Every structure is written in C-alpha cells, then in structure tokens.
Short mmCIF file of C-alpha atoms in Angstrom, two decimals:
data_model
loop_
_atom_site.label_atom_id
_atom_site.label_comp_id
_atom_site.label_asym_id
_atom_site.label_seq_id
_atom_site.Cartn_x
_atom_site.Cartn_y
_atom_site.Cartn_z
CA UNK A 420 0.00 0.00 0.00
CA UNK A 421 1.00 3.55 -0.58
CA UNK A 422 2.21 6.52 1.76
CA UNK A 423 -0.51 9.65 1.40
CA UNK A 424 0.58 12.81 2.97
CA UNK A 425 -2.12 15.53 3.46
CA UNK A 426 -1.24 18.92 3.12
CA UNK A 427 -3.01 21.39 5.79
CA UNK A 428 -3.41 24.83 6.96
CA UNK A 429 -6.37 26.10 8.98
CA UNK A 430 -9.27 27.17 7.14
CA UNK A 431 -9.48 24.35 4.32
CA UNK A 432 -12.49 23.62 2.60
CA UNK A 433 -13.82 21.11 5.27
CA UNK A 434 -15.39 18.07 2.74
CA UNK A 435 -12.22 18.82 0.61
CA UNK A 436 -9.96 17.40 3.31
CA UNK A 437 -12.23 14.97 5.13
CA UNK A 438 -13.46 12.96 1.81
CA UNK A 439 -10.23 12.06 0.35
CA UNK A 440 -8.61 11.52 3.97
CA UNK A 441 -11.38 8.80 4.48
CA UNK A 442 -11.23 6.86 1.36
CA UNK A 443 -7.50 6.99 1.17
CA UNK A 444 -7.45 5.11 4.62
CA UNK A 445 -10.64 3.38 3.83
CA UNK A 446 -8.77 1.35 0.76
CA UNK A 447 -5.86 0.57 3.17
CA UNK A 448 -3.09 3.50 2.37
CA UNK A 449 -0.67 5.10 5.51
CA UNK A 450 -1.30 8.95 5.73
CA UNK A 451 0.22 11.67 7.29
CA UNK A 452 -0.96 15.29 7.73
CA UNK A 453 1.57 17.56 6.89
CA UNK A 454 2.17 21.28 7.79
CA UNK A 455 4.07 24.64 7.67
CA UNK A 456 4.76 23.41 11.60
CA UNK A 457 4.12 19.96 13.25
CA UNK A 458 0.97 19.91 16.30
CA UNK A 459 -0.86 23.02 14.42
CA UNK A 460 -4.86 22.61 15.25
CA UNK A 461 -6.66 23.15 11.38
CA UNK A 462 -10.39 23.99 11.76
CA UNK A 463 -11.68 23.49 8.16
CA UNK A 464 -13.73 26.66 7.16
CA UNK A 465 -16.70 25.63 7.96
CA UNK A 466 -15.45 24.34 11.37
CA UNK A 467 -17.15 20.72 10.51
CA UNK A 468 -13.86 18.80 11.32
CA UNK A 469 -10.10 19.47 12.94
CA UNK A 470 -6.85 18.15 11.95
CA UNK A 471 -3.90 18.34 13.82
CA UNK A 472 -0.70 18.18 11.38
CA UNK A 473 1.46 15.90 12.55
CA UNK A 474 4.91 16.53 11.25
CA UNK A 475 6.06 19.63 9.04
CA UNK A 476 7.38 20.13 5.78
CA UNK A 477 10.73 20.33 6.70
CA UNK A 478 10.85 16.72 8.63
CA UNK A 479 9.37 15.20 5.27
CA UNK A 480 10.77 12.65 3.42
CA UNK A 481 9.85 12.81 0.07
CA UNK A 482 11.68 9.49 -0.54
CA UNK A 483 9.24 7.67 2.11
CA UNK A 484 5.71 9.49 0.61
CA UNK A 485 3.98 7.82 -3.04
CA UNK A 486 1.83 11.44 -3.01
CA UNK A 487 0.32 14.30 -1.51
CA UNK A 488 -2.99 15.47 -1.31
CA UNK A 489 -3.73 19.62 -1.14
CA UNK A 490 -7.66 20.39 -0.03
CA UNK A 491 -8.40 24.19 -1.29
CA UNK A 492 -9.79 26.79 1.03
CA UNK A 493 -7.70 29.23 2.60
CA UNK A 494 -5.37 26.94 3.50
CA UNK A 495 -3.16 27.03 0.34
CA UNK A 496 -2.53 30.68 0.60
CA UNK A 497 -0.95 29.91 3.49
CA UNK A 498 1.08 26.64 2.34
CA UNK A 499 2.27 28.23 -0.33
CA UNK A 500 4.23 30.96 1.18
CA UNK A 501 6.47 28.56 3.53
CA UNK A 502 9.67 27.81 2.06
CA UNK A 503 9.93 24.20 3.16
CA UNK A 504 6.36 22.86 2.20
CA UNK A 505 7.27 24.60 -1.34
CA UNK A 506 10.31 22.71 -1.39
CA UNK A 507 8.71 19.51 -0.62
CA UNK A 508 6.64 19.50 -3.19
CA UNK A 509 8.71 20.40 -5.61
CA UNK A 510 11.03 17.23 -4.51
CA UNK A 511 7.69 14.96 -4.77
CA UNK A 512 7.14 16.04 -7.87
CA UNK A 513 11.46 15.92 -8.89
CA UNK A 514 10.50 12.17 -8.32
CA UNK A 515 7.21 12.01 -10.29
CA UNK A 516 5.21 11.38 -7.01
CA UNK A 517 1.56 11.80 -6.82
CA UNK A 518 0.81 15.55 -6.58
CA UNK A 519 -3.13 16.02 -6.12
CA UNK A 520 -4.95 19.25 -5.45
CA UNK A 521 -8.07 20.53 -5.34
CA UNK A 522 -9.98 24.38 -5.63
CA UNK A 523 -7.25 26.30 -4.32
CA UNK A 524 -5.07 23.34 -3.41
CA UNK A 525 -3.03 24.63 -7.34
CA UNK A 526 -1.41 27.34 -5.65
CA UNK A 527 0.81 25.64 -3.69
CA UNK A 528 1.74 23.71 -7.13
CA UNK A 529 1.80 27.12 -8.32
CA UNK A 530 4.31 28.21 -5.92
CA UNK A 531 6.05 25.20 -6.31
CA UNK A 532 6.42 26.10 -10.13
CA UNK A 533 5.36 22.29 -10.87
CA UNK A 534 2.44 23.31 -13.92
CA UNK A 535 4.67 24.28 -16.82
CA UNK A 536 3.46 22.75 -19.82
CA UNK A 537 0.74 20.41 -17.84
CA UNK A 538 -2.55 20.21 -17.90
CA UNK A 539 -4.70 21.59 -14.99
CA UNK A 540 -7.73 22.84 -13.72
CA UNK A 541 -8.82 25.05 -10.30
CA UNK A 542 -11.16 26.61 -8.75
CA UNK A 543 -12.29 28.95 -11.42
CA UNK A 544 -11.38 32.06 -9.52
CA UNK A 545 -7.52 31.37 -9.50
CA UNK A 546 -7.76 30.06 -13.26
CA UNK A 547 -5.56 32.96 -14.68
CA UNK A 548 -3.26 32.41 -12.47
CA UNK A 549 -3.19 28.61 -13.32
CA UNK A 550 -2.85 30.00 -17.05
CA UNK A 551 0.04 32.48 -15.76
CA UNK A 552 1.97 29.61 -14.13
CA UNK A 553 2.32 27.86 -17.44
CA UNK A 554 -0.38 25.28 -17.59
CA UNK A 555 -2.95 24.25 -20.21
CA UNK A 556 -6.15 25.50 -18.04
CA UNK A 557 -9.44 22.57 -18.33
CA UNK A 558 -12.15 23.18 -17.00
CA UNK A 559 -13.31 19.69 -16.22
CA UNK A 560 -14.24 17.71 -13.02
CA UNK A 561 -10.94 16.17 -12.92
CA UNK A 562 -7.64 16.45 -14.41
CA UNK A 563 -4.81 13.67 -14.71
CA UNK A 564 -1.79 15.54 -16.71
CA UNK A 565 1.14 12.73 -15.63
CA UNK A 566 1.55 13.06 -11.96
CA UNK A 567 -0.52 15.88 -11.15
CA UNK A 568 -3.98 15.17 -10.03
CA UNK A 569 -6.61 18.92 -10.53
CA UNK A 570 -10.34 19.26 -9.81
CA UNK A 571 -12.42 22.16 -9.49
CA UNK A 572 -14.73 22.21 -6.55
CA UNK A 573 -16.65 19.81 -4.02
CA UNK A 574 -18.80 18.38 -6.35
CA UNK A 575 -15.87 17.26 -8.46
CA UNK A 576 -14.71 14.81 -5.25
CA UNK A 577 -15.66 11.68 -5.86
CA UNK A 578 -13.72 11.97 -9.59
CA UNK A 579 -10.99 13.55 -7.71
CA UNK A 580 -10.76 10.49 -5.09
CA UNK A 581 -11.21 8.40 -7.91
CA UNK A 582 -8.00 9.38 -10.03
CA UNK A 583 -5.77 9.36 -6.99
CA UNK A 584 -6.72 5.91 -5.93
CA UNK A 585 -6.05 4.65 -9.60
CA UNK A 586 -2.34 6.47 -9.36
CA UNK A 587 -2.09 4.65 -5.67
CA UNK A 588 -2.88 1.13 -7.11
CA UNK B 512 -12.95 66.80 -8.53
CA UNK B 513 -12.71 63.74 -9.67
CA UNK B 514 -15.19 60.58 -9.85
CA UNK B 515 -13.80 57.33 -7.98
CA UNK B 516 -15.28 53.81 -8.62
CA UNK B 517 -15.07 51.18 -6.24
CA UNK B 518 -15.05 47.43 -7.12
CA UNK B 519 -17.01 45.30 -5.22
CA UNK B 520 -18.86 41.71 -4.12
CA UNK B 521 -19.42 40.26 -1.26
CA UNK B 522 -16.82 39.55 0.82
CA UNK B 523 -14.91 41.78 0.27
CA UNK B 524 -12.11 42.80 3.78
CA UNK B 525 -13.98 45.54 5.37
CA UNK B 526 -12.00 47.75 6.45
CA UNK B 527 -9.97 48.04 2.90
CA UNK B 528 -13.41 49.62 1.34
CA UNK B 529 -14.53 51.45 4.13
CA UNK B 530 -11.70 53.27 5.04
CA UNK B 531 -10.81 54.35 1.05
CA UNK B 532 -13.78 55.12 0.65
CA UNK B 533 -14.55 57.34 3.19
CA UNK B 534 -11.49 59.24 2.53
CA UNK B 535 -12.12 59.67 -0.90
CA UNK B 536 -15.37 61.05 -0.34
CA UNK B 537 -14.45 63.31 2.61
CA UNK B 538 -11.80 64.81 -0.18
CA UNK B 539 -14.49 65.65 -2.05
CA UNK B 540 -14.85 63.45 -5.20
CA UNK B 541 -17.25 61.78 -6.22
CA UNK B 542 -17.87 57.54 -5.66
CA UNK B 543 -19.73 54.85 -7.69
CA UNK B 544 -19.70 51.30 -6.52
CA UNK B 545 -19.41 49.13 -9.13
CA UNK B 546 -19.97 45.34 -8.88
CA UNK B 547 -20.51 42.34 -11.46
CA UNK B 548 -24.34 43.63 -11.17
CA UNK B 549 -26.07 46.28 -9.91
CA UNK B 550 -28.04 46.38 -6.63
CA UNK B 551 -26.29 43.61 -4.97
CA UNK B 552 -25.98 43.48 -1.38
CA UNK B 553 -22.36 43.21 -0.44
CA UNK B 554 -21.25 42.37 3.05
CA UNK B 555 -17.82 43.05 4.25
CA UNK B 556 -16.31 39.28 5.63
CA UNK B 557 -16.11 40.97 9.24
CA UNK B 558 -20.04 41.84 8.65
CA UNK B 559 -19.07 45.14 10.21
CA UNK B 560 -20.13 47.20 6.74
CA UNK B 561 -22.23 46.86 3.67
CA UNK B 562 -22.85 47.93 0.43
CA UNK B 563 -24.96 48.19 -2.23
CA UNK B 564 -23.70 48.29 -6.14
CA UNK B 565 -24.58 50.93 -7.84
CA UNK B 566 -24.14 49.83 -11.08
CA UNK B 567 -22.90 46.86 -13.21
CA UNK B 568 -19.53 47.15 -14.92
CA UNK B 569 -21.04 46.35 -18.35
CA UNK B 570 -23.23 49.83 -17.49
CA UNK B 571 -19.97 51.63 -16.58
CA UNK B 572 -18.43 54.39 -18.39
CA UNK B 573 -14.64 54.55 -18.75
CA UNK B 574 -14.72 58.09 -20.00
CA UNK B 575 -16.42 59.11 -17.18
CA UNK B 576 -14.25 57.52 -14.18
CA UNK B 577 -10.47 59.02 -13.23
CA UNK B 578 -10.13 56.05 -10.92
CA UNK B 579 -11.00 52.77 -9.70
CA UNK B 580 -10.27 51.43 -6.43
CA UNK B 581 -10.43 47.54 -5.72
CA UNK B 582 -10.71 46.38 -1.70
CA UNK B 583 -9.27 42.88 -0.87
CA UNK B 584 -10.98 39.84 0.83
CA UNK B 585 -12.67 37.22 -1.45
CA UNK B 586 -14.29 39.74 -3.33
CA UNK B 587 -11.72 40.01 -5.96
CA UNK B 588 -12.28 36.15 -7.12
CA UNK B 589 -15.72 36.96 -7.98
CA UNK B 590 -15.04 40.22 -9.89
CA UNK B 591 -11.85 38.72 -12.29
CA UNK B 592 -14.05 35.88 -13.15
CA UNK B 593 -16.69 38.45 -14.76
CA UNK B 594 -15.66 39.18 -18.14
CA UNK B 595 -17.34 42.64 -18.05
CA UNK B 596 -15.63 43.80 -15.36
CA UNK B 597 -12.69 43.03 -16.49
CA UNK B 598 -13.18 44.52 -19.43
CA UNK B 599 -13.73 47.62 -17.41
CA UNK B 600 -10.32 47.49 -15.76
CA UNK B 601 -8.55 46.82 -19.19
CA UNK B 602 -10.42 50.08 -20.41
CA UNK B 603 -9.65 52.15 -17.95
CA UNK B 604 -6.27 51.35 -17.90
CA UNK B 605 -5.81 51.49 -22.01
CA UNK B 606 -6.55 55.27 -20.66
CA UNK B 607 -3.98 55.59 -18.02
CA UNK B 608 -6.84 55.93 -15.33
CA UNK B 609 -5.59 55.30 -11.88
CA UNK B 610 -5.99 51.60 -10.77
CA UNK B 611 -5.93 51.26 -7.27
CA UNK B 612 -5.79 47.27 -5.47
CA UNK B 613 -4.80 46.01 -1.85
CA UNK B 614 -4.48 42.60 -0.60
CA UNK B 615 -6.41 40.72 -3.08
CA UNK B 616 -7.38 43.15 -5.46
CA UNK B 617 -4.67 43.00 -7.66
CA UNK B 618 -6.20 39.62 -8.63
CA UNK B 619 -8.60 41.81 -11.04
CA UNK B 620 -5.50 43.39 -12.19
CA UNK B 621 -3.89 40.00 -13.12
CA UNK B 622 -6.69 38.93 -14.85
CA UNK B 623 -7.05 42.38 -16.83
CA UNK B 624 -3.64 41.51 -17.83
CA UNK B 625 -2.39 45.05 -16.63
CA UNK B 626 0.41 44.10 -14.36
CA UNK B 627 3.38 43.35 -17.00
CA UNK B 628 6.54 45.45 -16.64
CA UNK B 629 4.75 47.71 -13.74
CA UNK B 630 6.19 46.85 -10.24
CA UNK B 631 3.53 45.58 -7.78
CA UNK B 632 2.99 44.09 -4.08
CA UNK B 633 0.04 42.33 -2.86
CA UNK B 634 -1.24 40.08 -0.07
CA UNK B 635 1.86 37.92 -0.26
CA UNK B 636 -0.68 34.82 -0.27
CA UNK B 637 -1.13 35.75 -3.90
CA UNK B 638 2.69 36.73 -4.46
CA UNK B 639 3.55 34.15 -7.42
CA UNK B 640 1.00 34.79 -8.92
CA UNK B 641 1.53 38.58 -9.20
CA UNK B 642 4.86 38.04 -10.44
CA UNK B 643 3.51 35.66 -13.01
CA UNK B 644 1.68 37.95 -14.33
CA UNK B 645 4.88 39.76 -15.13
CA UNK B 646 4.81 42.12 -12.88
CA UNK B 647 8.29 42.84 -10.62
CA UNK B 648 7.14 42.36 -7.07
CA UNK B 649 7.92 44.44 -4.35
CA UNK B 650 7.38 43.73 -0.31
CA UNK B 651 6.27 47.67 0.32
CA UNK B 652 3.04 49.28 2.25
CA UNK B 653 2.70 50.82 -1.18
CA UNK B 654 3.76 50.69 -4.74
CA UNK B 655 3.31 53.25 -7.54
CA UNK B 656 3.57 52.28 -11.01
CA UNK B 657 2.82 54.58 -13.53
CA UNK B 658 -1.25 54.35 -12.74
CA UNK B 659 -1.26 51.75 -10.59
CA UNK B 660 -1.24 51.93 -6.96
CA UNK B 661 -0.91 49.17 -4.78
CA UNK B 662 -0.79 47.64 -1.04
CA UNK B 663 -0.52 44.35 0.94
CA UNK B 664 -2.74 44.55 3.90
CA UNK B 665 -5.36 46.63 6.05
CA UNK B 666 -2.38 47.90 8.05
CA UNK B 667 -1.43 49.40 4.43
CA UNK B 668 -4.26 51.44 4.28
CA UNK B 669 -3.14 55.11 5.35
CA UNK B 670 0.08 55.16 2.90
CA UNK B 671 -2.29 53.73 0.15
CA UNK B 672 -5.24 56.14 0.73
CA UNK B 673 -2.50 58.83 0.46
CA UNK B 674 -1.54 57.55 -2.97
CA UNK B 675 -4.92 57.52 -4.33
CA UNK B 676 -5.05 60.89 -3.05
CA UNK B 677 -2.08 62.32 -4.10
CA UNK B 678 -2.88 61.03 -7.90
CA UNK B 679 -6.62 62.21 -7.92
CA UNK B 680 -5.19 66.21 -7.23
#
C-alpha cells in the first residue's frame, strides 16, 4: 500500500480534506498530515472537522511518501508561502510522485512552479493564475496531466478520489 | 474633482473599502460602486459594513471615471471571473486611469492583464501569482507604477489612501 501525505493549513475547505482523507485510509493507504509546523490545530472553514498536522514540511521525506494530497480553502494561501512545504513538493514532484490538489489546493503547485506545460484545472477564480503559471487550463471535473492530479470544486470529489486511488494502485 | 469607482462583491475585507472610501469622499470626489451587477448586497467578511452596487460594470463608463479602487478579501475572485468587469479594468487602464488594489485586489488586475513590466505588491498569499503575471514584485506598504497603486494589507491602508489621493489632485 502507498504513503498519502495531506497537506493542511487552517481554514481548508472542510469536505475537501475529510473525503479524500477517508477513502485513502478506507482502501488501506498510511497517511500523514503535513504542515508549515508539526501539532498546528486546522479547523476546516466551515469548522465541521479538525486536523492536527502531525509533522512539518521540513521533517518530510519525500523518498518515504507515493503522493500528496492539497484540499483548497484558505489553507493554500498559506502553504504556499512557507519555504519548506514549497520545497517539498517540488522534490515529490522531482521524483514524479503523486501531486493532487483541489480548488485552491493549485497554488501551492503554483508556488512550487510544478504546472509548466501540464494540464490543470482550479477553482475557477484562481484560473488565470493557473494560465500564468504555465499550464494548459481545463475546466473539467478532474484532471490527470502525468503526476498531477486537478479538480475544481466539491462536487468534483468523488472523480478527484477516484483518479488518486487509480495512481495509488 | 474627480469621480472614484469602487469594485465590489461580497466579501470583500472591510476595512480596505470602508476606510478608502470614506477618505475619498471626505476629499471631495465623487464615488460609484461598481460590482458584477447592480443592486447587490455586499457584506464586508467581518459583517461590520455593507454595500450596495450601484451599477454593473457592463453599465460603466470609462470616460467618465479618473479612478478605480479595488478592496481585498474574497471579493476580488468573484469580480476577475466576470468578463465585463474586467473589461472595465482593461479600459480604464488602455486610458492611463488610476488603478488602485490592496491585498487581493490585484487579482482583477492579473486577470485584466495590466500588471506586466509595472512593479507591484500584494497580499503575499497571492505573491507568485503577481509576479507571473509579469509584474516585478515588491514587499512595500505601497507601490506606484505609472497608474497603478498598490498595497498588501489593512495595516497598508493610510500610505495607500494617500496615494490615491495624491494622484486624484
């Protein structure tokens, strides 16, 4: 079975997080929740469910994870500015891990400078700036461009589960 | 005097509107708040202001505004999605109108496409993307660029207020 990490801030989108956390453990995979700091409580937006991140970017191994999952929200802003979760996922993706995000989760992929010449969608409010960063911009319910792993909103989860379990098999 | 749009939707960061605003009009120009549609009901994200839009940008006259003036929060993801409003921003600035964003707003100004070759700062949540844009980013309570004017937070907003000012005279 695979390795998921998690990718948190406060103030995710709540269902973004808590969806593809369950099924991921639900078919059997090891996660980890991931941070800008290790023991940080996240409250999802809609304060439905808490995470506590358990180790932070900077303890990561990127050798020991098979991909990382990035809920939207306002969490990414947030991610995305931290040197060391930046770094880590541009060493995931260095070693053509799994790199899945979702709504805003692109940003940190953004950051990370990890869209050139993919294909990718987002939440349609940061879509320019998908554009900007170099990628081919879809606007579908789920995107599989190689490793990278894009959906749109909420009601694209169940596609966006589905693709990253396929990549975990 | 001269006549100042605003740039609004709902949830927009309170403060950043209010406090412009009410500067600009105790100055003695005159205000239009502009929105994706007229008559909408925009709360601030603190809840501590609201406003109503005046008009719709597809009803707004370029020739007739000297300025613009876009407040941060979550409002800007609404208004650079809207292709009208956009439009509005490109036309005003095809004019050399003053173009005034904090926090967020230069999101519009990405997605006008307005930002290349000026220098710029923003929310640094939104950083990359300002500087993919190709704009050259700079961490400073405020940034003058030819006609654009812009800051990084509500802690920004006396030095940017005082730019706005300062370009209206």
């Amino acid at each position: 079975m695979a390795k998921v990490a998690f990718l948190l801030a406060p103030d995710f989108e709540d269902s973004e997080m808590k969806n593809p956390y369950d099924e991921v453990k639900k078919a059997g995979h090891e996660t980890v929740i991931i941070g800008n700091a290790r023991g940080v409580e996240c409250a999802g937006k809609k304060r439905t469910v808490t995470y506590v991140t358990e180790i932070a970017a900077s303890e990561a191994n990127a050798d020991e994870l098979d991909a990382i999952v990035i809920p939207g929200g306002s969490a990414p802003e947030e991610l995305r500015v931290n040197l060391d979760t930046v770094q880590l996922v541009k060493r995931l993706n260095e070693k053509s891990k799994v790199i899945a995000g979702i709504c805003h989760g692109p940003q940190v992929m953004i950051s990370a400078d990890i869209l050139k010449g993919k294909e990718s969608t987002s939440y349609i409010g940061i879509r320019d700036d998908v554009i900007n960063s170099g990628a081919e911009f879809l606007d579908e319910e789920v995107v599989v461009s190689g490793n990278i792993i894009t959906s749109r909103t909420p009601k694209d989860e169940p596609a966006f589960i589905r693709e990253i379990l396929n990549k975990l098999r």
